[in-house]
mmCIF file of C-alpha atoms in Angstrom:
data_model
loop_
_atom_site.group_PDB
_atom_site.id
_atom_site.type_symbol
_atom_site.label_atom_id
_atom_site.label_comp_id
_atom_site.label_asym_id
_atom_site.label_seq_id
_atom_site.Cartn_x
_atom_site.Cartn_y
_atom_site.Cartn_z
ATOM 1 C CA MET A 20 -10.703 -0.745 28.225
ATOM 2 C CA ASN A 21 -10.242 2.929 28.595
ATOM 3 C CA GLU A 22 -7.425 3.815 26.312
ATOM 4 C CA LYS A 23 -8.500 6.612 23.995
ATOM 5 C CA VAL A 24 -8.068 6.274 20.311
ATOM 6 C CA LEU A 25 -8.262 8.878 17.537
ATOM 7 C CA VAL A 26 -8.845 7.461 14.173
ATOM 8 C CA LEU A 27 -7.628 9.802 11.437
ATOM 9 C CA TYR A 28 -9.284 9.199 8.025
ATOM 10 C CA GLY A 29 -10.287 11.299 4.915
ATOM 11 C CA GLY A 30 -7.342 13.211 4.110
ATOM 12 C CA LEU A 31 -6.217 15.478 1.181
ATOM 13 C CA SER A 32 -5.191 12.646 -1.360
ATOM 14 C CA LYS A 33 -7.272 11.369 -4.329
ATOM 15 C CA GLU A 34 -7.939 8.235 -2.073
ATOM 16 C CA ARG A 35 -10.153 10.446 0.298
ATOM 17 C CA GLU A 36 -13.411 8.460 -0.178
ATOM 18 C CA VAL A 37 -11.808 5.061 0.400
ATOM 19 C CA SER A 38 -9.979 6.306 3.404
ATOM 20 C CA ILE A 39 -13.261 7.389 5.063
ATOM 21 C CA ARG A 40 -14.588 3.867 4.531
ATOM 22 C CA SER A 41 -11.635 2.507 6.065
ATOM 23 C CA GLY A 42 -11.585 4.798 9.007
ATOM 24 C CA ARG A 43 -15.127 4.359 9.994
ATOM 25 C CA ALA A 44 -15.169 0.672 9.804
ATOM 26 C CA VAL A 45 -11.960 0.823 12.136
ATOM 27 C CA ALA A 46 -13.630 3.119 14.651
ATOM 28 C CA ALA A 47 -16.734 0.892 14.777
ATOM 29 C CA SER A 48 -14.607 -1.959 15.423
ATOM 30 C CA LEU A 49 -12.555 -0.325 18.190
ATOM 31 C CA ARG A 50 -15.814 0.917 19.832
ATOM 32 C CA ARG A 51 -17.129 -2.742 19.870
ATOM 33 C CA ASN A 52 -13.851 -3.808 21.446
ATOM 34 C CA GLY A 53 -14.347 -1.241 24.200
ATOM 35 C CA PHE A 54 -11.868 1.571 23.094
ATOM 36 C CA ILE A 55 -12.983 5.293 23.639
ATOM 37 C CA VAL A 56 -12.898 6.300 20.049
ATOM 38 C CA LYS A 57 -13.012 9.729 18.235
ATOM 39 C CA GLU A 58 -13.288 10.052 14.549
ATOM 40 C CA PHE A 59 -11.510 12.683 12.671
ATOM 41 C CA ASP A 60 -11.655 13.650 9.127
ATOM 42 C CA PHE A 61 -8.324 15.083 8.621
ATOM 43 C CA LYS A 62 -7.842 18.179 6.312
ATOM 44 C CA GLY A 63 -4.434 19.180 7.207
ATOM 45 C CA LYS A 64 -4.749 20.600 10.905
ATOM 46 C CA ILE A 65 -4.271 18.044 13.734
ATOM 47 C CA GLU A 66 -3.056 20.113 16.739
ATOM 48 C CA THR A 67 -6.517 21.160 18.242
ATOM 49 C CA VAL A 68 -7.978 17.539 18.224
ATOM 50 C CA LEU A 69 -5.033 16.216 19.852
ATOM 51 C CA GLU A 70 -4.974 18.698 22.672
ATOM 52 C CA SER A 71 -8.631 18.510 23.150
ATOM 53 C CA PHE A 72 -9.100 14.579 23.235
ATOM 54 C CA SER A 73 -5.698 13.723 24.302
ATOM 55 C CA PRO A 74 -5.658 10.288 22.606
ATOM 56 C CA ASP A 75 -3.462 7.480 23.940
ATOM 57 C CA VAL A 76 -2.816 6.513 20.454
ATOM 58 C CA VAL A 77 -3.768 7.498 16.890
ATOM 59 C CA PHE A 78 -5.036 5.126 14.467
ATOM 60 C CA ILE A 79 -3.864 6.380 10.977
ATOM 61 C CA ALA A 80 -6.367 5.290 8.231
ATOM 62 C CA LEU A 81 -5.089 7.806 5.679
ATOM 63 C CA HIS A 82 -4.446 6.513 2.385
ATOM 64 C CA GLY A 83 -2.047 8.213 -0.176
ATOM 65 C CA LYS A 84 -0.252 11.611 0.015
ATOM 66 C CA TYR A 85 -0.242 13.461 3.350
ATOM 67 C CA GLY A 86 -1.135 10.180 5.367
ATOM 68 C CA GLU A 87 0.815 7.404 4.064
ATOM 69 C CA ASP A 88 3.862 9.297 3.169
ATOM 70 C CA GLY A 89 5.399 10.027 6.404
ATOM 71 C CA THR A 90 4.004 13.671 6.840
ATOM 72 C CA VAL A 91 1.238 12.885 9.432
ATOM 73 C CA GLN A 92 3.601 10.576 11.022
ATOM 74 C CA GLY A 93 6.355 13.340 11.525
ATOM 75 C CA ALA A 94 3.698 15.566 12.958
ATOM 76 C CA LEU A 95 2.656 12.941 15.376
ATOM 77 C CA GLU A 96 6.161 12.345 16.463
ATOM 78 C CA ILE A 97 6.603 15.923 17.132
ATOM 79 C CA ALA A 98 3.568 16.048 19.292
ATOM 80 C CA GLY A 99 4.840 12.882 21.126
ATOM 81 C CA VAL A 100 1.706 10.736 20.501
ATOM 82 C CA PRO A 101 2.118 7.073 19.394
ATOM 83 C CA TYR A 102 0.372 6.000 16.186
ATOM 84 C CA THR A 103 -0.189 2.692 14.300
ATOM 85 C CA GLY A 104 1.735 1.683 11.655
ATOM 86 C CA SER A 105 5.165 2.327 10.101
ATOM 87 C CA GLY A 106 7.282 5.394 11.094
ATOM 88 C CA VAL A 107 8.461 8.518 9.039
ATOM 89 C CA LEU A 108 11.102 7.013 6.901
ATOM 90 C CA ALA A 109 9.636 3.757 6.235
ATOM 91 C CA SER A 110 6.204 5.529 5.246
ATOM 92 C CA ALA A 111 8.174 8.108 3.004
ATOM 93 C CA VAL A 112 10.286 5.291 1.468
ATOM 94 C CA CYS A 113 7.284 3.013 0.525
ATOM 95 C CA MET A 114 5.339 5.822 -0.911
ATOM 96 C CA ASN A 115 7.884 6.617 -3.311
ATOM 97 C CA LYS A 116 8.036 3.660 -6.006
ATOM 98 C CA PHE A 117 11.311 4.704 -7.220
ATOM 99 C CA ILE A 118 13.148 4.338 -4.126
ATOM 100 C CA THR A 119 11.158 0.955 -3.383
ATOM 101 C CA LYS A 120 12.194 -0.544 -6.661
ATOM 102 C CA LYS A 121 15.819 0.416 -5.788
ATOM 103 C CA LEU A 122 15.657 -1.266 -2.378
ATOM 104 C CA PHE A 123 14.030 -4.398 -3.892
ATOM 105 C CA ASN A 124 16.987 -4.572 -6.232
ATOM 106 C CA SER A 125 19.506 -4.193 -3.435
ATOM 107 C CA LEU A 126 17.751 -7.029 -1.379
ATOM 108 C CA ASP A 127 18.153 -9.103 -4.661
ATOM 109 C CA ILE A 128 14.255 -9.507 -4.817
ATOM 110 C CA GLU A 129 12.965 -9.793 -8.392
ATOM 111 C CA THR A 130 11.037 -6.771 -9.718
ATOM 112 C CA ALA A 131 10.288 -5.626 -13.157
ATOM 113 C CA GLU A 132 12.889 -3.741 -14.995
ATOM 114 C CA PHE A 133 12.126 -0.109 -14.927
ATOM 115 C CA LEU A 134 13.201 3.365 -15.625
ATOM 116 C CA PRO A 135 12.767 6.925 -13.684
ATOM 117 C CA PHE A 136 12.094 10.107 -15.423
ATOM 118 C CA HIS A 137 11.566 13.461 -13.974
ATOM 119 C CA LYS A 138 9.324 16.025 -15.533
ATOM 120 C CA GLY A 139 10.782 17.900 -18.419
ATOM 121 C CA GLU A 140 12.911 14.970 -19.508
ATOM 122 C CA LYS A 141 12.095 13.714 -23.181
ATOM 123 C CA LEU A 142 10.804 10.397 -23.352
ATOM 124 C CA SER A 143 10.885 8.135 -26.438
ATOM 125 C CA TYR A 144 8.481 4.870 -26.717
ATOM 126 C CA LYS A 145 10.923 3.251 -28.949
ATOM 127 C CA GLU A 146 14.102 3.856 -26.712
ATOM 128 C CA VAL A 147 12.172 3.070 -23.533
ATOM 129 C CA THR A 148 10.726 -0.204 -24.946
ATOM 130 C CA ARG A 149 14.021 -1.235 -26.330
ATOM 131 C CA TYR A 150 15.675 -0.707 -22.820
ATOM 132 C CA LEU A 151 12.657 -2.598 -21.053
ATOM 133 C CA LYS A 152 12.924 -5.339 -23.608
ATOM 134 C CA SER A 153 9.105 -5.249 -23.796
ATOM 135 C CA ASN A 154 6.669 -3.377 -25.929
ATOM 136 C CA LYS A 155 4.042 -3.360 -23.385
ATOM 137 C CA ILE A 156 4.973 -1.166 -20.487
ATOM 138 C CA VAL A 157 3.560 0.269 -17.258
ATOM 139 C CA ILE A 158 3.717 3.844 -16.396
ATOM 140 C CA LYS A 159 3.387 4.956 -12.813
ATOM 141 C CA PRO A 160 3.557 8.339 -10.844
ATOM 142 C CA VAL A 161 6.103 7.498 -8.004
ATOM 143 C CA ASP A 162 3.961 8.879 -5.188
ATOM 144 C CA GLN A 163 0.338 7.745 -5.772
ATOM 145 C CA GLY A 164 -1.443 4.774 -4.346
ATOM 146 C CA SER A 165 -4.456 2.639 -5.355
ATOM 147 C CA THR A 166 -3.120 2.658 -8.990
ATOM 148 C CA ILE A 167 -4.185 6.161 -9.508
ATOM 149 C CA GLY A 168 -2.265 7.536 -12.697
ATOM 150 C CA ILE A 169 -1.188 4.149 -13.826
ATOM 151 C CA SER A 170 -1.551 3.286 -17.326
ATOM 152 C CA ILE A 171 -0.509 0.051 -19.349
ATOM 153 C CA VAL A 172 0.408 0.884 -22.945
ATOM 154 C CA ASP A 173 1.678 -0.963 -26.026
ATOM 155 C CA ASN A 174 2.025 1.938 -28.794
ATOM 156 C CA GLU A 175 3.330 5.446 -29.081
ATOM 157 C CA ASP A 176 0.095 7.501 -28.982
ATOM 158 C CA ASP A 177 -1.052 5.679 -25.626
ATOM 159 C CA PHE A 178 2.326 6.071 -24.247
ATOM 160 C CA LYS A 179 2.195 9.847 -24.941
ATOM 161 C CA LYS A 180 -1.256 9.956 -23.378
ATOM 162 C CA GLY A 181 0.001 7.869 -20.212
ATOM 163 C CA ILE A 182 3.083 9.884 -19.778
ATOM 164 C CA LYS A 183 0.920 13.226 -19.666
ATOM 165 C CA GLU A 184 -1.533 11.769 -17.123
ATOM 166 C CA ALA A 185 1.321 10.653 -14.777
ATOM 167 C CA PHE A 186 3.043 13.895 -15.015
ATOM 168 C CA ALA A 187 -0.240 15.722 -14.125
ATOM 169 C CA LEU A 188 0.163 13.800 -10.586
ATOM 170 C CA SER A 189 3.558 13.977 -9.814
ATOM 171 C CA ASP A 190 6.904 15.431 -11.016
ATOM 172 C CA ASP A 191 8.535 12.013 -10.986
ATOM 173 C CA ILE A 192 7.335 8.846 -12.679
ATOM 174 C CA ILE A 193 8.711 5.400 -13.416
ATOM 175 C CA VAL A 194 8.088 3.284 -16.463
ATOM 176 C CA GLU A 195 8.424 -0.544 -16.321
ATOM 177 C CA GLN A 196 8.362 -3.712 -18.043
ATOM 178 C CA PHE A 197 4.876 -5.218 -18.233
ATOM 179 C CA ILE A 198 4.798 -8.707 -16.504
ATOM 180 C CA ASN A 199 1.920 -11.013 -17.475
ATOM 181 C CA GLY A 200 0.967 -12.976 -14.373
ATOM 182 C CA LYS A 201 -1.226 -13.768 -11.547
ATOM 183 C CA GLU A 202 -1.402 -11.049 -8.991
ATOM 184 C CA ILE A 203 -1.076 -11.909 -5.340
ATOM 185 C CA THR A 204 -0.629 -10.109 -2.206
ATOM 186 C CA ILE A 205 0.961 -11.045 1.279
ATOM 187 C CA THR A 206 -0.093 -9.221 4.481
ATOM 188 C CA VAL A 207 2.624 -9.128 7.264
ATOM 189 C CA ILE A 208 1.546 -8.358 10.687
ATOM 190 C CA GLY A 209 3.777 -7.712 14.060
ATOM 191 C CA ASN A 210 6.925 -6.242 15.208
ATOM 192 C CA ASN A 211 10.410 -7.294 16.388
ATOM 193 C CA ASN A 212 10.956 -11.149 16.632
ATOM 194 C CA ASN A 213 6.987 -11.664 16.356
ATOM 195 C CA VAL A 214 6.228 -11.024 12.512
ATOM 196 C CA ILE A 215 3.964 -13.404 10.797
ATOM 197 C CA ALA A 216 3.176 -13.473 7.109
ATOM 198 C CA LEU A 217 -0.695 -14.215 6.585
ATOM 199 C CA PRO A 218 -2.077 -16.454 3.810
ATOM 200 C CA THR A 219 -1.396 -15.190 0.337
ATOM 201 C CA ILE A 220 -4.260 -13.798 -1.423
ATOM 202 C CA GLU A 221 -4.552 -14.119 -5.268
ATOM 203 C CA ILE A 222 -6.543 -10.999 -6.890
ATOM 204 C CA VAL A 223 -8.561 -11.691 -9.883
ATOM 205 C CA PRO A 224 -9.761 -8.277 -11.310
ATOM 206 C CA GLU A 225 -12.640 -8.131 -13.648
ATOM 207 C CA ASN A 226 -10.781 -5.380 -15.608
ATOM 208 C CA ASP A 227 -7.361 -5.704 -17.481
ATOM 209 C CA PHE A 228 -5.529 -5.300 -14.161
ATOM 210 C CA TYR A 229 -6.359 -4.515 -10.582
ATOM 211 C CA ASP A 230 -7.173 -0.867 -11.122
ATOM 212 C CA TYR A 231 -8.984 1.768 -8.643
ATOM 213 C CA GLU A 232 -12.529 0.243 -9.911
ATOM 214 C CA SER A 233 -11.356 -3.044 -9.334
ATOM 215 C CA LYS A 234 -10.049 -2.390 -5.820
ATOM 216 C CA TYR A 235 -13.160 -0.490 -4.673
ATOM 217 C CA VAL A 236 -16.318 -1.339 -6.630
ATOM 218 C CA PRO A 237 -18.049 -4.475 -5.190
ATOM 219 C CA GLY A 238 -17.926 -7.299 -7.562
ATOM 220 C CA MET A 239 -15.045 -5.970 -9.562
ATOM 221 C CA SER A 240 -12.464 -8.322 -8.194
ATOM 222 C CA HIS A 241 -12.374 -11.761 -6.231
ATOM 223 C CA HIS A 242 -10.105 -12.609 -3.624
ATOM 224 C CA ILE A 243 -8.948 -16.350 -3.806
ATOM 225 C CA ILE A 244 -7.364 -17.834 -0.652
ATOM 226 C CA PRO A 245 -5.093 -19.956 -0.922
ATOM 227 C CA ALA A 246 -3.569 -18.418 -4.057
ATOM 228 C CA ARG A 247 -3.501 -20.830 -6.901
ATOM 229 C CA ILE A 248 0.357 -20.976 -7.043
ATOM 230 C CA SER A 249 2.835 -23.711 -6.176
ATOM 231 C CA ARG A 250 4.125 -24.315 -2.529
ATOM 232 C CA VAL A 251 7.714 -23.458 -3.780
ATOM 233 C CA THR A 252 6.351 -20.038 -5.086
ATOM 234 C CA ASP A 253 4.179 -19.049 -2.240
ATOM 235 C CA GLU A 254 7.009 -20.071 0.311
ATOM 236 C CA LYS A 255 9.367 -17.755 -1.960
ATOM 237 C CA ALA A 256 6.939 -14.834 -1.983
ATOM 238 C CA LYS A 257 6.441 -14.997 1.838
ATOM 239 C CA LYS A 258 10.059 -15.113 2.332
ATOM 240 C CA ASN A 259 10.417 -12.104 0.249
ATOM 241 C CA ALA A 260 7.745 -10.330 1.867
ATOM 242 C CA LEU A 261 9.332 -10.797 5.416
ATOM 243 C CA LEU A 262 12.681 -9.868 3.910
ATOM 244 C CA ILE A 263 10.978 -6.523 2.644
ATOM 245 C CA TYR A 264 9.075 -5.813 5.969
ATOM 246 C CA LYS A 265 11.869 -6.349 8.023
ATOM 247 C CA ASN A 266 14.700 -4.287 6.083
ATOM 248 C CA PHE A 267 12.330 -1.465 5.262
ATOM 249 C CA GLY A 268 11.786 -0.953 9.023
ATOM 250 C CA LEU A 269 7.992 -1.560 8.698
ATOM 251 C CA ARG A 270 5.591 -1.747 11.757
ATOM 252 C CA ASP A 271 2.334 -3.479 13.083
ATOM 253 C CA PHE A 272 1.005 -4.375 9.412
ATOM 254 C CA ALA A 273 1.867 -3.828 5.785
ATOM 255 C CA ARG A 274 0.726 -5.483 2.599
ATOM 256 C CA ILE A 275 3.228 -6.290 -0.068
ATOM 257 C CA ASP A 276 1.980 -6.731 -3.648
ATOM 258 C CA PHE A 277 3.513 -9.454 -6.194
ATOM 259 C CA ILE A 278 2.958 -10.605 -9.678
ATOM 260 C CA VAL A 279 3.813 -14.204 -10.389
ATOM 261 C CA SER A 280 5.138 -15.264 -13.684
ATOM 262 C CA ASN A 281 6.766 -18.678 -14.520
ATOM 263 C CA GLY A 282 6.646 -19.255 -10.894
ATOM 264 C CA ILE A 283 8.618 -16.185 -9.988
ATOM 265 C CA PRO A 284 7.170 -13.600 -7.619
ATOM 266 C CA PHE A 285 8.081 -10.147 -8.892
ATOM 267 C CA ALA A 286 7.779 -7.710 -6.225
ATOM 268 C CA LEU A 287 5.423 -4.589 -7.265
ATOM 269 C CA GLU A 288 5.126 -2.298 -4.434
ATOM 270 C CA VAL A 289 4.803 -2.003 -0.686
ATOM 271 C CA ASN A 290 1.473 -0.662 1.054
ATOM 272 C CA THR A 291 2.017 0.669 4.583
ATOM 273 C CA ILE A 292 -1.779 1.891 5.158
ATOM 274 C CA PRO A 293 -3.647 -0.530 2.897
ATOM 275 C CA GLY A 294 -7.321 -0.579 2.961
ATOM 276 C CA PHE A 295 -9.108 -1.375 6.157
ATOM 277 C CA THR A 296 -12.974 -1.994 5.442
ATOM 278 C CA GLU A 297 -14.420 -5.171 6.402
ATOM 279 C CA THR A 298 -14.023 -6.657 2.757
ATOM 280 C CA SER A 299 -10.237 -5.235 2.136
ATOM 281 C CA LEU A 300 -7.492 -7.496 1.404
ATOM 282 C CA VAL A 301 -5.730 -7.319 4.866
ATOM 283 C CA PRO A 302 -9.007 -8.123 6.952
ATOM 284 C CA ASP A 303 -9.425 -11.016 4.471
ATOM 285 C CA ALA A 304 -5.989 -12.429 4.878
ATOM 286 C CA ALA A 305 -6.263 -12.085 8.811
ATOM 287 C CA ARG A 306 -9.815 -13.878 8.494
ATOM 288 C CA ALA A 307 -7.925 -16.961 6.667
ATOM 289 C CA TYR A 308 -5.327 -16.914 9.448
ATOM 290 C CA GLY A 309 -8.230 -17.184 12.040
ATOM 291 C CA MET A 310 -8.336 -13.295 13.017
ATOM 292 C CA THR A 311 -11.523 -11.415 13.107
ATOM 293 C CA PHE A 312 -11.737 -7.995 11.790
ATOM 294 C CA ASP A 313 -12.215 -6.720 15.655
ATOM 295 C CA ASN A 314 -9.095 -9.029 16.531
ATOM 296 C CA LEU A 315 -7.040 -7.224 13.942
ATOM 297 C CA THR A 316 -7.826 -3.692 14.750
ATOM 298 C CA THR A 317 -7.238 -4.323 18.546
ATOM 299 C CA PHE A 318 -3.910 -6.028 17.743
ATOM 300 C CA VAL A 319 -2.780 -3.241 15.595
ATOM 301 C CA VAL A 320 -3.740 -0.525 18.375
ATOM 302 C CA ASN A 321 -1.990 -2.783 21.067
ATOM 303 C CA GLU A 322 0.935 -2.945 19.255
ATOM 304 C CA ALA A 323 1.240 0.780 18.810
ATOM 305 C CA LEU A 324 0.437 1.160 22.563
ATOM 306 C CA LYS A 325 3.480 -0.932 23.455
ATOM 307 C CA ARG A 326 5.609 1.514 21.877
ATOM 308 C CA ASN A 327 4.465 4.164 24.131
ATOM 309 C CA LYS A 328 5.015 2.216 27.157
#
């Protein structure tokens, strides 16, 4: 192979360190596969490296804001350089939890009841819990990844604290009903008529929920394949994951998270650029399907290269 791949990692979001790990793992894999690889720690400027390296394709390993939200994708569209993963609109939509939830509803996919709020609006814990029919609620900034800024609260004081923390990260937040159940995730790969849902993974965090520490500190979570759910529930979750992937216009790969309660998979969110280290969820799902890490990175690059041709 002599295709040149520019691997973008780092970035400006709070997920920078994780992105560096993803990008370096991808770069090492692509080199093993015979690609000509250049690593680039993205800090807001991309024109110079595109001109000097002239990549055939860009592998985006940026997580969170300014990488997973359609902004870098837009810059690459203008530059006329093919890139891995979803396009501008799909990336922006999935980064916004409020819009994502509205689309879940439009597709009749079960998701937790929720309320959106903009900075400056008054929030009453009593009114929110009455509307959501739950004293335990989840507070989320609409545009952060890796559970950054998320709080699970069940009293007025923690509610106020959680709201303050979420608004410190975003002007818009959502407050949603807490659903107790098993956390599962489904990776979908491919494009057009060749889209596959990989084996479902059950996530068992050491903490109360799958928070930042559980995701990225070794030993703080366990991936169970196959997930300990019924065949009917698994089939429904995969059906919904594929429905989301196709209707949201996702490309190459994505990970859709659910929580299973009483046999129902409730959709949580869509990750268009999930973690890509050797031990991340997406590579784990690929291995369970029979794809090595190197198979997976090459597959993703080749899918992006097809769009250029």
